[in-house]
Tab-separated table of C-alpha atoms in Angstrom:
chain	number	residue	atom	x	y	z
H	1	UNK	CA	13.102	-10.823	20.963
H	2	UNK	CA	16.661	-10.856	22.379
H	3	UNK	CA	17.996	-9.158	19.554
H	4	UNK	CA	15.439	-5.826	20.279
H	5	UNK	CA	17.061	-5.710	23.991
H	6	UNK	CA	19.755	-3.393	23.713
H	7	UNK	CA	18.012	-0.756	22.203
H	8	UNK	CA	15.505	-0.550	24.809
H	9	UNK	CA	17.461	1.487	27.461
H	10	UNK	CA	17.756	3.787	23.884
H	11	UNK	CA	13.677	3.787	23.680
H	12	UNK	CA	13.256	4.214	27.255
H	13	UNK	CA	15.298	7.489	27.449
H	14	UNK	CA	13.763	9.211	24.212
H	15	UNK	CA	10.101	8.155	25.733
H	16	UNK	CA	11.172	9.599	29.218
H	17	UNK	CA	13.110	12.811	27.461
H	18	UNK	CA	10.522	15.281	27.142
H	19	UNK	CA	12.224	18.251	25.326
H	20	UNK	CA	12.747	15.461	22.657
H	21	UNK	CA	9.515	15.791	21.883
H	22	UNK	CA	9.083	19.391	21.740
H	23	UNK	CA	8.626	20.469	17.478
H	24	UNK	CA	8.360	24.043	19.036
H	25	UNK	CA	12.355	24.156	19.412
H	26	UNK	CA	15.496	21.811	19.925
H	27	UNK	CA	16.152	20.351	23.437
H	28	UNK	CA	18.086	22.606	25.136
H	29	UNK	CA	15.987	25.564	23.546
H	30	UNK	CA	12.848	24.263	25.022
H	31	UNK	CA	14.221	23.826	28.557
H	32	UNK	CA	16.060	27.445	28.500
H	33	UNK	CA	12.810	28.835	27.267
H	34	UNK	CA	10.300	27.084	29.945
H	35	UNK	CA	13.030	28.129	32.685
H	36	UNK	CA	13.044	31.641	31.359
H	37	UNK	CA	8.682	32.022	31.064
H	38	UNK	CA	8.387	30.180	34.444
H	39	UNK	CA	11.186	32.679	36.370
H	40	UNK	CA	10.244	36.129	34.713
H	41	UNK	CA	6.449	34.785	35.185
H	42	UNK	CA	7.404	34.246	38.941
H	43	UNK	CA	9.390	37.151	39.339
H	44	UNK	CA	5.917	39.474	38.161
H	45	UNK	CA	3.642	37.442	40.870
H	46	UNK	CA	5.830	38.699	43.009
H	47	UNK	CA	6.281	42.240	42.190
H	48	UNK	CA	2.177	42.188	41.565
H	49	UNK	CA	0.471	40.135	44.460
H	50	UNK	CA	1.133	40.428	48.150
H	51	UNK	CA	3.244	37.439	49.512
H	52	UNK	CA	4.577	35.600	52.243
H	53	UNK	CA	7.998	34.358	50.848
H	54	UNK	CA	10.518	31.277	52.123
H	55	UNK	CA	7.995	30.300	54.458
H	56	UNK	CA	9.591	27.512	56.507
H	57	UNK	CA	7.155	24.018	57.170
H	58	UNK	CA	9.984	21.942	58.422
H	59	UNK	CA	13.843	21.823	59.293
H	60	UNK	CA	15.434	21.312	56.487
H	61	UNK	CA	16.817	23.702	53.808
H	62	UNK	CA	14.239	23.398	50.687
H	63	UNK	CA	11.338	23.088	53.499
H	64	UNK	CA	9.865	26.460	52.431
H	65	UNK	CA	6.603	27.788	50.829
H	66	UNK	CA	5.895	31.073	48.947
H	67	UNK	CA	2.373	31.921	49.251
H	68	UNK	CA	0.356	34.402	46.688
H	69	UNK	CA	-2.583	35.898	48.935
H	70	UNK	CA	-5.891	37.318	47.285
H	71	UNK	CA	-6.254	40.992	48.933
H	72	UNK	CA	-9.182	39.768	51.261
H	73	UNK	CA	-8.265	36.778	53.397
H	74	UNK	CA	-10.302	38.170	56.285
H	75	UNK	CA	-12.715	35.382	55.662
H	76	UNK	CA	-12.096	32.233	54.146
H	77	UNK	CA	-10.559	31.398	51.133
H	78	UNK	CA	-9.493	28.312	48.545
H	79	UNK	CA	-5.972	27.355	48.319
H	80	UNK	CA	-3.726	26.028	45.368
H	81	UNK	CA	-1.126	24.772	46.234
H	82	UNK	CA	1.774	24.412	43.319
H	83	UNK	CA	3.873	21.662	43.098
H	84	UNK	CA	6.984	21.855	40.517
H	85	UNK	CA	8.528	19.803	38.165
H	86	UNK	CA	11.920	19.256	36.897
H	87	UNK	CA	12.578	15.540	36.889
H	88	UNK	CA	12.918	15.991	40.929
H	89	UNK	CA	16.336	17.007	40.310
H	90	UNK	CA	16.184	20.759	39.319
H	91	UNK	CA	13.552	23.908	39.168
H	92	UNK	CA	12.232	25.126	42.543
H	93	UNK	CA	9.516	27.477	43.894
H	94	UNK	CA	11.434	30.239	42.455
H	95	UNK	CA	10.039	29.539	38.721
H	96	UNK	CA	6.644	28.198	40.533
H	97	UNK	CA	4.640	31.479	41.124
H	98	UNK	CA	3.654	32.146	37.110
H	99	UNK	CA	0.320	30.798	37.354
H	100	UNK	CA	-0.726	32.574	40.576
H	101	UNK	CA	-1.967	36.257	39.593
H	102	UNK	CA	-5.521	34.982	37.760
H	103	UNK	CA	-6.158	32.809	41.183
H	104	UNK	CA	-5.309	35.396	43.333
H	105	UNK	CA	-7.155	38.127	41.818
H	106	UNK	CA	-10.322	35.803	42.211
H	107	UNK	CA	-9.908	35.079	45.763
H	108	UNK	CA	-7.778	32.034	45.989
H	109	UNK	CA	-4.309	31.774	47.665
H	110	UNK	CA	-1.770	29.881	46.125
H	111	UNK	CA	1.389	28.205	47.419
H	112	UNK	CA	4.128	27.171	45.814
H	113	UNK	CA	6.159	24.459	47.469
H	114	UNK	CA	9.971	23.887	47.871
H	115	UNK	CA	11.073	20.822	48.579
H	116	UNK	CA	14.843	19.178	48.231
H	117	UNK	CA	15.354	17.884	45.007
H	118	UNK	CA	18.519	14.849	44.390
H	119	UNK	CA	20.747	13.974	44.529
H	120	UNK	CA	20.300	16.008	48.469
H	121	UNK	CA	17.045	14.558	48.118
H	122	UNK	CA	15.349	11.129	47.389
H	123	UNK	CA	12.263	9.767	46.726
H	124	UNK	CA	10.973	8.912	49.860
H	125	UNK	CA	11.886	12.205	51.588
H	126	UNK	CA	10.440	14.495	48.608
H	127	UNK	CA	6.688	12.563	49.338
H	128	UNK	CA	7.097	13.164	52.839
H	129	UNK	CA	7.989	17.168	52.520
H	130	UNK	CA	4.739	17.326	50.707
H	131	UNK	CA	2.702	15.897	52.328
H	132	UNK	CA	4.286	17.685	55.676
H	133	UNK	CA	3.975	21.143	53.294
H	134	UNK	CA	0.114	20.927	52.986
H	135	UNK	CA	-0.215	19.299	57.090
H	136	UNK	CA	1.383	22.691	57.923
H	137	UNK	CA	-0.408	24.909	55.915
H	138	UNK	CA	-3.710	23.427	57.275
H	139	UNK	CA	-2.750	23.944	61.042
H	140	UNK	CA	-1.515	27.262	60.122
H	141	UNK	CA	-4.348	28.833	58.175
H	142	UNK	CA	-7.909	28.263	59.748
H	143	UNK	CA	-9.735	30.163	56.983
H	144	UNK	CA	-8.590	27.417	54.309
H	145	UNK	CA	-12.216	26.369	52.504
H	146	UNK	CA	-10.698	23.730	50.431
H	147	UNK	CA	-7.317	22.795	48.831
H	148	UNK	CA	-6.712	21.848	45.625
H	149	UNK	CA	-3.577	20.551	44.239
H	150	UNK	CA	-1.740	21.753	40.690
H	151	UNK	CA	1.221	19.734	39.726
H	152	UNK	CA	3.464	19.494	36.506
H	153	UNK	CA	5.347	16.693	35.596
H	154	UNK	CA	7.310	15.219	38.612
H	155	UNK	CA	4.832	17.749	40.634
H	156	UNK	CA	2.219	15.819	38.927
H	157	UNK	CA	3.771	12.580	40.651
H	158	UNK	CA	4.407	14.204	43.900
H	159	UNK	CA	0.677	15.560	44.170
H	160	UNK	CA	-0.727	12.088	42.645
H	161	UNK	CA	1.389	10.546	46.023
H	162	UNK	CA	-0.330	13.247	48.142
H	163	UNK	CA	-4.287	12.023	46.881
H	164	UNK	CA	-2.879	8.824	48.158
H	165	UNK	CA	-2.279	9.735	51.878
H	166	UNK	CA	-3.101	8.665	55.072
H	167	UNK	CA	-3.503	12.219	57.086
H	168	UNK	CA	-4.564	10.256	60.302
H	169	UNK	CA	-0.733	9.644	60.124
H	170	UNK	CA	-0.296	13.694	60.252
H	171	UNK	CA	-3.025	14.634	62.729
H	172	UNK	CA	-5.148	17.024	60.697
H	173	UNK	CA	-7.866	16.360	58.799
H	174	UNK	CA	-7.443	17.291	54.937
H	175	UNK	CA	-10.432	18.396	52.790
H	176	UNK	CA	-8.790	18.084	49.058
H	177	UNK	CA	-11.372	19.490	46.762
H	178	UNK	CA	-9.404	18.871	43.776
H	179	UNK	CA	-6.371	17.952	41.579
H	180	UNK	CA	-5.114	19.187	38.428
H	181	UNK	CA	-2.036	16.256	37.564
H	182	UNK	CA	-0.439	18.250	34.205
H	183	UNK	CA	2.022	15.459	32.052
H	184	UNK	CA	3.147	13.320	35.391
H	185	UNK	CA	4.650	10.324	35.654
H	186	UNK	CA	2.587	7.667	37.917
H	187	UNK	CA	4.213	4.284	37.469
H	188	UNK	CA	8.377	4.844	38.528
H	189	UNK	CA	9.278	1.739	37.480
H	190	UNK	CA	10.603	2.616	33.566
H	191	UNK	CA	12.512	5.764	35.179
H	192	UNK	CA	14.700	2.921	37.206
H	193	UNK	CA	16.117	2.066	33.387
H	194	UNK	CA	16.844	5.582	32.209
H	195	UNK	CA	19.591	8.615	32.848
H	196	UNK	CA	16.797	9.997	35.016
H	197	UNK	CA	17.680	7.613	37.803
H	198	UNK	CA	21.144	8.634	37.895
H	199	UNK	CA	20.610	11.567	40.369
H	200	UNK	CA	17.816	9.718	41.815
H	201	UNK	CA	19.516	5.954	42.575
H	202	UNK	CA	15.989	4.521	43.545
H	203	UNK	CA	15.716	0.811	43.937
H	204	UNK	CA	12.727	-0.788	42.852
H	205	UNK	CA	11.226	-0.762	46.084
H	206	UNK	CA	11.447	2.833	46.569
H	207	UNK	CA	10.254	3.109	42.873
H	208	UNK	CA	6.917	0.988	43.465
H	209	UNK	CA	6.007	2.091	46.944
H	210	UNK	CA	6.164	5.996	45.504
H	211	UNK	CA	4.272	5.096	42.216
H	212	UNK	CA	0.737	6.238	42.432
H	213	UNK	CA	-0.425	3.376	39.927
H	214	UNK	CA	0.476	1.262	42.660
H	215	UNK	CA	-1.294	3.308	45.742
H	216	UNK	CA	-4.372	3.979	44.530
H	217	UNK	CA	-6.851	3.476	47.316
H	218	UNK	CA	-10.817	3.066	46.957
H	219	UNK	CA	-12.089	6.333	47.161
H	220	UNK	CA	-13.819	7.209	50.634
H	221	UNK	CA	-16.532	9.601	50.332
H	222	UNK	CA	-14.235	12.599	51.116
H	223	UNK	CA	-12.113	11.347	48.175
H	224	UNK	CA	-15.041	10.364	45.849
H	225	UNK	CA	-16.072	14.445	46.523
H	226	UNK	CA	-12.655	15.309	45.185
H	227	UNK	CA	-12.202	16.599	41.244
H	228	UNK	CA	-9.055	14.800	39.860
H	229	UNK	CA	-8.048	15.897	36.330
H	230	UNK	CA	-5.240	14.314	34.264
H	231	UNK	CA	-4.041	16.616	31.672
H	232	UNK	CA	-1.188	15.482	29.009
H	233	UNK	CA	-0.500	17.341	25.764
H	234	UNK	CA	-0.682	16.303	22.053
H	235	UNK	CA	3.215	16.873	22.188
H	236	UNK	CA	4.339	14.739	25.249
H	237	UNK	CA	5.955	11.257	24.609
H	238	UNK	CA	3.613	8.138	24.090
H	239	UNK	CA	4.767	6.899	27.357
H	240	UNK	CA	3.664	10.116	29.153
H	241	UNK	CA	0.556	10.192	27.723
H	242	UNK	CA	-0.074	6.177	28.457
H	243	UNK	CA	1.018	6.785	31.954
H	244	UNK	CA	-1.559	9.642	32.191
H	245	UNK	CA	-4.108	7.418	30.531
H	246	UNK	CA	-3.589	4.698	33.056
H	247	UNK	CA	-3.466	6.213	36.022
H	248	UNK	CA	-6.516	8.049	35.002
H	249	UNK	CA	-8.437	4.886	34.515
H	250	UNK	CA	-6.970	3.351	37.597
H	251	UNK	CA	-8.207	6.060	39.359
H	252	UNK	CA	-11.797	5.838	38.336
H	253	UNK	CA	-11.526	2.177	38.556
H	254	UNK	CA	-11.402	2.754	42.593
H	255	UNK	CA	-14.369	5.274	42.611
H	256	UNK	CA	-12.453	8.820	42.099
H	257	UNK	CA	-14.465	11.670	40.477
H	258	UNK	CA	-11.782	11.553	37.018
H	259	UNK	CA	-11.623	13.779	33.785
H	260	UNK	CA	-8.851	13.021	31.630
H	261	UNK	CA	-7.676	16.053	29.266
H	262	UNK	CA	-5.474	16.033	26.302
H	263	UNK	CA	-4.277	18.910	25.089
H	264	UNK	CA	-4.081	19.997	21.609
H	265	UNK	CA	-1.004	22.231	19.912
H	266	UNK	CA	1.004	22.277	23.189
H	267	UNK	CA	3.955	20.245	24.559
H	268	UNK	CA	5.258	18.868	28.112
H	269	UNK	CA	6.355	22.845	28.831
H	270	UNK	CA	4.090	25.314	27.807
H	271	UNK	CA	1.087	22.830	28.719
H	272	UNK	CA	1.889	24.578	32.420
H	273	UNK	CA	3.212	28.106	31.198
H	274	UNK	CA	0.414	28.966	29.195
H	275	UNK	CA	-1.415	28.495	32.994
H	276	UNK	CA	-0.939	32.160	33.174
H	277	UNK	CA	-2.656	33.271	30.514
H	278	UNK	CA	-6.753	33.672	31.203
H	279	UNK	CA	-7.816	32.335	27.942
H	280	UNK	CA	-6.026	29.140	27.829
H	281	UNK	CA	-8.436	26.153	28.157
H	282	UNK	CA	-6.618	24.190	30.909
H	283	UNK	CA	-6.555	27.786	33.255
H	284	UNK	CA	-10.928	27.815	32.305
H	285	UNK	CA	-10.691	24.359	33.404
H	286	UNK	CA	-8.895	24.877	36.659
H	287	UNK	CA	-11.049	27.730	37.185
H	288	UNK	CA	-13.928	25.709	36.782
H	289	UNK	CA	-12.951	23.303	39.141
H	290	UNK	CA	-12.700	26.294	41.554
H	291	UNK	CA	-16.219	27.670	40.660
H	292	UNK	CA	-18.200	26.081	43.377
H	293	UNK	CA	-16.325	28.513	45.744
């Protein structure tokens, strides 16, 4: 067994590299491309929806929100809020608006949240600006009829930390409806023994008391109401797609409301770009957990 130790950093990284995985297009082909579809998909929500942009929810400098409104919100309304990926070191909310335009024209409002990303940020402060993100825009907007969360990746993590909150902490009360958690990472502890911790220089603690595997709570009845789905594509790494399985399971262990989804003919990146498109199964799905408002 010692002699299989060294190449496990090696393993780790290509299970925790997901443009490895990719048979679309090399590495640095697939990131350029999802960077390019997620920006030029933002940059027509934009020019095609009416928004509120760099909304601030806190002090600091990513603390802003871009929000996608439906053209009625003189009554109430749903709201999605978006939380990006990008190993918690890159993207922002300025490649996070592509999915909004089929919400929006169907009544929901959709957010897209910034939040500082390392090596400016770490672990423990990105959970918090969430969590602060959605406490604001529930004190802000009293026509809110539910909130559901959409997150990719790391945004999958972050909104997995989110379901695990304790808003009494925040003063409001929360009514999360539902969850779509899209190729996320829910146990931190592998990332601790891979390049990815490099920018994020998280110690074990700060790696298991932000891993949603380890904060999953039994579900109260608010929480049992509350749709959680765990998507993961054919083309993400076995480690991704055991992490999804796992958390999934853990999840309806404690009494959550869970479908798990895998994906078919799509990778770790266009599992969340083909979200724009009306046709593609996991936007029927969201919009399916939207369909009882």
């Amino acid at each position: 067994a010692a002699a299989t130790l060294p190449a496990r950093p090696q393993a780790l990284r290509e299970q925790y590299s997901p443009s490895c995985w990719s048979p679309r297009m090399d590495s640095d082909a697939v990131i350029r491309a999802h960077l390019e579809a997620t920006a030029a998909g933002t940059q027509r929500a934009r020019a095609g929806t009416q928004t509120s942009l760099h909304i601030p929810y806190g002090d600091g400098e990513g603390e802003k929100l871009d929000i996608y409104f439906p053209r009625d919100t003189s009554g109430t309304f749903p709201l999605l809020v978006y939380i990006h990926g990008g190993y918690w070191q890159c993207l922002s909310k300025e490649e996070s608006g592509f999915a909004a335009p089929p919400l929006v024209s169907r009544g929901v409002a959709v957010v897209a949240v910034g939040y500082d990303v390392a090596p400016k940020g770490h672990m423990d402060a990105m959970v918090l600006q969430v969590r602060r993100s959605l406490a604001f825009l529930v004190e802000r907007y009293s026509g809110i009829s539910g909130v559901y969360l959409c997150g990719h990746s790391a945004g999958a993590h972050l909104a997995a930390m989110v379901l695990s909150t304790d808003w009494t902490e925040y003063g409001v009360a929360m009514d999360i409806k539902g969850a779509v958690l899209v190729s996320g990472v829910y146990d931190l502890e592998p990332i601790l023994h891979t390049y990815v911790n490099d920018a994020l220089k998280m110690s074990r603690e700060v790696a298991q008391r932000n891993s949603p595997m380890l904060c999953v709570a039994p579900a109260v009845p608010a929480a049992a109401a509350c749709q959680v789905l765990v998507a993961v594509a054919q083309h993400d790494s076995p480690e991704f797609r055991r992490q999804s399985q796992e958390y999934g399971q853990a999840l309806r262990a404690a009494g959550w409301s869970v479908s798990l989804l895998d994906l078919a003919g799509v990778d770790h990146f266009d599992i969340i770009e083909k979200l724009s498109e009306e046709s593609y199964v996991l936007t029927q799905v969201r919009d399916k957990l939207l369909s009882p408002l």
